[in-house]
Amino acid sequence: MALNFTEIEQKWQTKWAEAKAFEADMKSTKPKYYALDMFPYPSGSGLHVGHIASYTPADIISRYKRANGFNVLHPMGYDAFGLPAEQYAIQTGIHPAVTTRKAIESFRKTLQTFGFSFDWSREISTCEPDYYKWTQFIFLKLYERGLAYQKEVPVNWCPALKTVLANDEVIDGKSERGGHPVIRVPMKQWMLKITDYAERLLKDLDNVDWPERTKEAQRNWIGKSEGARITFQVEGEKDTFEVFTTRPDTLFGVTFMVMAPEHPLVKAIMTDPQAAAVENYIFDTSKKSEVDRKATTEKTGVFTGAHALHPITGEKIEIWIADYVLMDYGTGAIMAVPGHDARDFEFATKFNIPIKRVVEGGEALPFEGEGTMVNSQFLDGLTKTDAIKKMLAHLESKKLGLREVQYKLRDWLFSRQRYWGEPFPIVDFPNGVQKAVPANELPVLLPEVADYEPSDTGEAPLAKIHDWVRYKGAANGGEEGRRITDTMPGAAGSSWYFLRYIDPHNANAPFSADSEKYWMPVDLYVGGPEHTVGHLLYSRFWMKVLFDCGLVTHDEPFKKLAHQGMILGPDGEKMSKSRGNVIPALDIAQTHGTDAVRTFVCFMGPLDKDKAWSPTGIDGVKRFLDRVSRLVVNDDGGYVATQTPAPTEIVKLVHKTVKKVTEDIESMSFNTAVSAMMILVNELYKMDCRSEEALRPLVQVLAPFAPHLAEELWEKMGGKGLCALAPWPKYDPALVTDDTVTIGVQVNGKMRGTIEIAADASESDAVAAAKEVAGVSAVLAGKSPDKVIYKAGKILNLIVKV
Ligand code: ANZ
């Protein structure tokens, strides 16, 4: 082997660092480009090839943009607080601060080994006080605006992890981390009012260049429903209650009412004979998770003994309780229309409750489709849309109901009974007074403790550190108070980190106004789709709050978003320690070099698809890179590239390759870019061409993929300065048009074969070529065509009379 990849990797990493080649500079007059990767959780298991595959796309784009004259910001840091780091610490028995810092060291080393063009002068870590000071600062902005509040809420409690979890951290009733069962219990928690931003979070999705499926997933999570809030009177009582419905048009089809078992009115209206059954049912429901309640298992419920009065007809309607009605959606009570709602139908069938048709259309009930209103007084004959309009107008005029919009989105559960997180900058004083810690007392430092294990009771570990809990600052005129002992969730620090990179050493503010105006929004954000309804939504929320505070001038953080697929193990399964199919990044770097890994993860397939690691595949890509280097230097280190001009065919192919790679990088189609370079290299060998004229542009377009090798060959060929900063090669449009084309030949309109001819070939040349094609000559059987229809470069149709 002529080139020792470990040597050249180190050589060029040192040169890049010395030249500060990848440091972003706000004083630059170039246009800016902000390319961001989702930062990793620093875990003890180190980085595997999947991580490399995640960070290569934005690195290619960053290098490409630099070569195209952009002032590029491409930073990296660590999402260092939170459950993963803490779980790892608990497993190993070593303090999370120690394990986290150690993991960061190892991550940094690996990332540097792979030659990612990060601006290392901007590295951040969310668990460091000079970072989380500003996380606390932003929390206080939310607090001041009434967007952070405490509430006794039913939460997702995970007994195994001994903490509460946010909705997006629970999947099918199990914790996302570890797959432990999660139950619902009431607890006093910090909440962030993301629901206040539901409409903007929904609407502004139209303004970002994100994958459609990701936008759709956020839309569904936000879950906007338009309908009505209708008031019902309880028979014989002063009490009224409201329901939320998206189908006010079906009001005449109501045959029973259902309240969530937790509805505050249930115990007031239940009749004595039903009381025991109702109480039992409420107790049974309290043990069920929300997921179970939403599942389509057999419906259960109990009659309360009480009745409601129909707001228009005055009819008596039974009030039931059932767990399929959830307390925290709408009003926690529904009007049930079994004729036109499947769940109500199932319930009515089981409990022998009458079913009424009010929409004509489908044969069988329940009929949930659109049709014509029947049995509905003033609505009869109307379509659904018109009936909804008319009913809403009627309800509003009679003060029986109101138009209403509901969102599925819930407020963000923002506290954890854990140690490894940001402390809340909030203090409780006697008599229920609560105060924010004054800005000059920030950061509220996370105390160093020996015992950071969570307790079984749900009490936070910080509660045991009595000295820390006792607050003696200036928040309330010097009065002693009690600190909040919960900590913030992992997603706190990651909800604004993209804003800290733009001004990471600012000691007076989270970032300067100038830097925000200049760098934001992020032009390209690359990360996994699993963060769609968590981090990606939370970040948008915080950005909008900061916008409302006047701290930022953009209200969307990420202009363009791209997801990378997962790299699976060689067995086609998700890489995991337990399966033993993890390919550690550094192992493969040692055997194949980091350029080969970077290029291979691009070559494996389309960016957003999951792809299985292939040991023979990486060998093939390594051979390709070796072949590139042998065009410039032979195995003895002798220089073999030449200054002789390249033949025309090669010159044309070089221009075509530059065009193809340029366009493929722009559209993030990296696999086809690598194929195009492979085709060129094969052709160079075929033609025995080692002309610098051909090799220089090849090396330049290869540079974003295999940056170390590219620099080395660039230098050997006498290239000026760093290849990484050299202007991107241009192609000549005149040289990239295809001169030969393949067109179809038809005889009497039927396709009989294809010919390869000059794009501007004459009709007679085309016909002559067509006659050589076996499928065509067989049909012509020696005859000449009576008529020829020829569109140069497109199609040839020969007409023969039969
Ligand atoms: C009457 C009705 C008739 C309904 C009909 C549907 C069809 P989305 O689209 O999800 O917003 N609902 C309201 N609050 C509920 C709660 N807390 N728990 C369970 N179900 C609830 O669905 C709105 C519909 O879900 C509402 O419209 C209500 O049932 C039910 F032919 O009211 B509907």
mmCIF file with all atom_site columns, N, CA and C in Angstrom, residues 17-41:
data_model
loop_
_atom_site.group_PDB
_atom_site.id
_atom_site.type_symbol
_atom_site.label_atom_id
_atom_site.label_alt_id
_atom_site.label_comp_id
_atom_site.label_asym_id
_atom_site.label_entity_id
_atom_site.label_seq_id
_atom_site.pdbx_PDB_ins_code
_atom_site.Cartn_x
_atom_site.Cartn_y
_atom_site.Cartn_z
_atom_site.occupancy
_atom_site.B_iso_or_equiv
_atom_site.pdbx_formal_charge
_atom_site.auth_seq_id
_atom_site.auth_comp_id
_atom_site.auth_asym_id
_atom_site.auth_atom_id
_atom_site.pdbx_PDB_model_num
ATOM 1  N N  . ALA A 1 17 ? -6.652  21.781 11.732 1.00 0.00 ? 17 ALA A N  1
ATOM 2  C CA . ALA A 1 17 ? -6.748  22.461 13.027 1.00 0.00 ? 17 ALA A CA 1
ATOM 3  C C  . ALA A 1 17 ? -5.841  23.689 13.040 1.00 0.00 ? 17 ALA A C  1
ATOM 4  N N  . GLU A 1 18 ? -4.613  23.535 12.544 1.00 0.00 ? 18 GLU A N  1
ATOM 5  C CA . GLU A 1 18 ? -3.671  24.659 12.533 1.00 0.00 ? 18 GLU A CA 1
ATOM 6  C C  . GLU A 1 18 ? -4.201  25.818 11.697 1.00 0.00 ? 18 GLU A C  1
ATOM 7  N N  . ALA A 1 19 ? -4.823  25.457 10.580 1.00 0.00 ? 19 ALA A N  1
ATOM 8  C CA . ALA A 1 19 ? -5.333  26.511 9.684  1.00 0.00 ? 19 ALA A CA 1
ATOM 9  C C  . ALA A 1 19 ? -6.687  27.041 10.153 1.00 0.00 ? 19 ALA A C  1
ATOM 10 N N  . LYS A 1 20 ? -7.221  26.489 11.263 1.00 0.00 ? 20 LYS A N  1
ATOM 11 C CA . LYS A 1 20 ? -8.584  26.824 11.714 1.00 0.00 ? 20 LYS A CA 1
ATOM 12 C C  . LYS A 1 20 ? -9.545  26.768 10.518 1.00 0.00 ? 20 LYS A C  1
ATOM 13 N N  . ALA A 1 21 ? -9.370  25.712 9.727  1.00 0.00 ? 21 ALA A N  1
ATOM 14 C CA . ALA A 1 21 ? -10.083 25.631 8.443  1.00 0.00 ? 21 ALA A CA 1
ATOM 15 C C  . ALA A 1 21 ? -11.589 25.585 8.607  1.00 0.00 ? 21 ALA A C  1
ATOM 16 N N  . PHE A 1 22 ? -12.065 25.076 9.748  1.00 0.00 ? 22 PHE A N  1
ATOM 17 C CA . PHE A 1 22 ? -13.512 24.868 9.884  1.00 0.00 ? 22 PHE A CA 1
ATOM 18 C C  . PHE A 1 22 ? -14.142 25.779 10.935 1.00 0.00 ? 22 PHE A C  1
ATOM 19 N N  . GLU A 1 23 ? -13.401 26.798 11.337 1.00 0.00 ? 23 GLU A N  1
ATOM 20 C CA . GLU A 1 23 ? -13.980 27.717 12.312 1.00 0.00 ? 23 GLU A CA 1
ATOM 21 C C  . GLU A 1 23 ? -14.860 28.734 11.598 1.00 0.00 ? 23 GLU A C  1
ATOM 22 N N  . ALA A 1 24 ? -16.056 28.897 12.125 1.00 0.00 ? 24 ALA A N  1
ATOM 23 C CA . ALA A 1 24 ? -17.004 29.834 11.521 1.00 0.00 ? 24 ALA A CA 1
ATOM 24 C C  . ALA A 1 24 ? -16.690 31.236 12.029 1.00 0.00 ? 24 ALA A C  1
ATOM 25 N N  . ASP A 1 25 ? -16.929 32.201 11.167 1.00 0.00 ? 25 ASP A N  1
ATOM 26 C CA . ASP A 1 25 ? -16.540 33.553 11.527 1.00 0.00 ? 25 ASP A CA 1
ATOM 27 C C  . ASP A 1 25 ? -17.645 34.523 11.142 1.00 0.00 ? 25 ASP A C  1
ATOM 28 N N  . MET A 1 26 ? -18.206 35.194 12.163 1.00 0.00 ? 26 MET A N  1
ATOM 29 C CA . MET A 1 26 ? -19.336 36.071 11.899 1.00 0.00 ? 26 MET A CA 1
ATOM 30 C C  . MET A 1 26 ? -18.941 37.328 11.144 1.00 0.00 ? 26 MET A C  1
ATOM 31 N N  . LYS A 1 27 ? -17.627 37.632 11.150 1.00 0.00 ? 27 LYS A N  1
ATOM 32 C CA . LYS A 1 27 ? -17.207 38.865 10.469 1.00 0.00 ? 27 LYS A CA 1
ATOM 33 C C  . LYS A 1 27 ? -17.075 38.641 8.967  1.00 0.00 ? 27 LYS A C  1
ATOM 34 N N  . SER A 1 28 ? -17.247 37.410 8.546  1.00 0.00 ? 28 SER A N  1
ATOM 35 C CA . SER A 1 28 ? -17.099 37.078 7.136  1.00 0.00 ? 28 SER A CA 1
ATOM 36 C C  . SER A 1 28 ? -18.145 37.821 6.295  1.00 0.00 ? 28 SER A C  1
ATOM 37 N N  . THR A 1 29 ? -17.758 38.140 5.066  1.00 0.00 ? 29 THR A N  1
ATOM 38 C CA . THR A 1 29 ? -18.712 38.798 4.168  1.00 0.00 ? 29 THR A CA 1
ATOM 39 C C  . THR A 1 29 ? -19.430 37.778 3.297  1.00 0.00 ? 29 THR A C  1
ATOM 40 N N  . LYS A 1 30 ? -19.038 36.503 3.451  1.00 0.00 ? 30 LYS A N  1
ATOM 41 C CA . LYS A 1 30 ? -19.686 35.452 2.652  1.00 0.00 ? 30 LYS A CA 1
ATOM 42 C C  . LYS A 1 30 ? -21.104 35.196 3.174  1.00 0.00 ? 30 LYS A C  1
ATOM 43 N N  . PRO A 1 31 ? -21.944 34.581 2.362  1.00 0.00 ? 31 PRO A N  1
ATOM 44 C CA . PRO A 1 31 ? -23.262 34.177 2.893  1.00 0.00 ? 31 PRO A CA 1
ATOM 45 C C  . PRO A 1 31 ? -23.091 33.069 3.913  1.00 0.00 ? 31 PRO A C  1
ATOM 46 N N  . LYS A 1 32 ? -23.974 33.020 4.913  1.00 0.00 ? 32 LYS A N  1
ATOM 47 C CA . LYS A 1 32 ? -23.819 32.012 5.974  1.00 0.00 ? 32 LYS A CA 1
ATOM 48 C C  . LYS A 1 32 ? -24.540 30.717 5.633  1.00 0.00 ? 32 LYS A C  1
ATOM 49 N N  . TYR A 1 33 ? -24.056 29.640 6.212  1.00 0.00 ? 33 TYR A N  1
ATOM 50 C CA . TYR A 1 33 ? -24.764 28.360 6.105  1.00 0.00 ? 33 TYR A CA 1
ATOM 51 C C  . TYR A 1 33 ? -24.567 27.609 7.420  1.00 0.00 ? 33 TYR A C  1
ATOM 52 N N  . TYR A 1 34 ? -25.678 27.238 8.050  1.00 0.00 ? 34 TYR A N  1
ATOM 53 C CA . TYR A 1 34 ? -25.620 26.578 9.356  1.00 0.00 ? 34 TYR A CA 1
ATOM 54 C C  . TYR A 1 34 ? -26.071 25.127 9.166  1.00 0.00 ? 34 TYR A C  1
ATOM 55 N N  . ALA A 1 35 ? -25.121 24.209 9.276  1.00 0.00 ? 35 ALA A N  1
ATOM 56 C CA . ALA A 1 35 ? -25.417 22.776 9.104  1.00 0.00 ? 35 ALA A CA 1
ATOM 57 C C  . ALA A 1 35 ? -25.260 22.075 10.445 1.00 0.00 ? 35 ALA A C  1
ATOM 58 N N  . LEU A 1 36 ? -26.336 21.447 10.900 1.00 0.00 ? 36 LEU A N  1
ATOM 59 C CA . LEU A 1 36 ? -26.354 20.916 12.264 1.00 0.00 ? 36 LEU A CA 1
ATOM 60 C C  . LEU A 1 36 ? -26.721 19.440 12.307 1.00 0.00 ? 36 LEU A C  1
ATOM 61 N N  . ASP A 1 37 ? -26.009 18.705 13.164 1.00 0.00 ? 37 ASP A N  1
ATOM 62 C CA . ASP A 1 37 ? -26.367 17.323 13.470 1.00 0.00 ? 37 ASP A CA 1
ATOM 63 C C  . ASP A 1 37 ? -27.055 17.292 14.819 1.00 0.00 ? 37 ASP A C  1
ATOM 64 N N  . MET A 1 38 ? -27.989 16.352 14.999 1.00 0.00 ? 38 MET A N  1
ATOM 65 C CA . MET A 1 38 ? -28.530 16.146 16.337 1.00 0.00 ? 38 MET A CA 1
ATOM 66 C C  . MET A 1 38 ? -27.391 15.656 17.209 1.00 0.00 ? 38 MET A C  1
ATOM 67 N N  . PHE A 1 39 ? -27.147 16.360 18.307 1.00 0.00 ? 39 PHE A N  1
ATOM 68 C CA . PHE A 1 39 ? -25.992 15.973 19.131 1.00 0.00 ? 39 PHE A CA 1
ATOM 69 C C  . PHE A 1 39 ? -26.285 14.705 19.928 1.00 0.00 ? 39 PHE A C  1
ATOM 70 N N  . PRO A 1 40 ? -25.218 13.927 20.207 1.00 0.00 ? 40 PRO A N  1
ATOM 71 C CA . PRO A 1 40 ? -25.427 12.609 20.826 1.00 0.00 ? 40 PRO A CA 1
ATOM 72 C C  . PRO A 1 40 ? -25.528 12.656 22.344 1.00 0.00 ? 40 PRO A C  1
ATOM 73 N N  . TYR A 1 41 ? -26.143 11.609 22.928 1.00 0.00 ? 41 TYR A N  1
ATOM 74 C CA . TYR A 1 41 ? -26.034 11.357 24.364 1.00 0.00 ? 41 TYR A CA 1
ATOM 75 C C  . TYR A 1 41 ? -24.684 10.690 24.553 1.00 0.00 ? 41 TYR A C  1
#
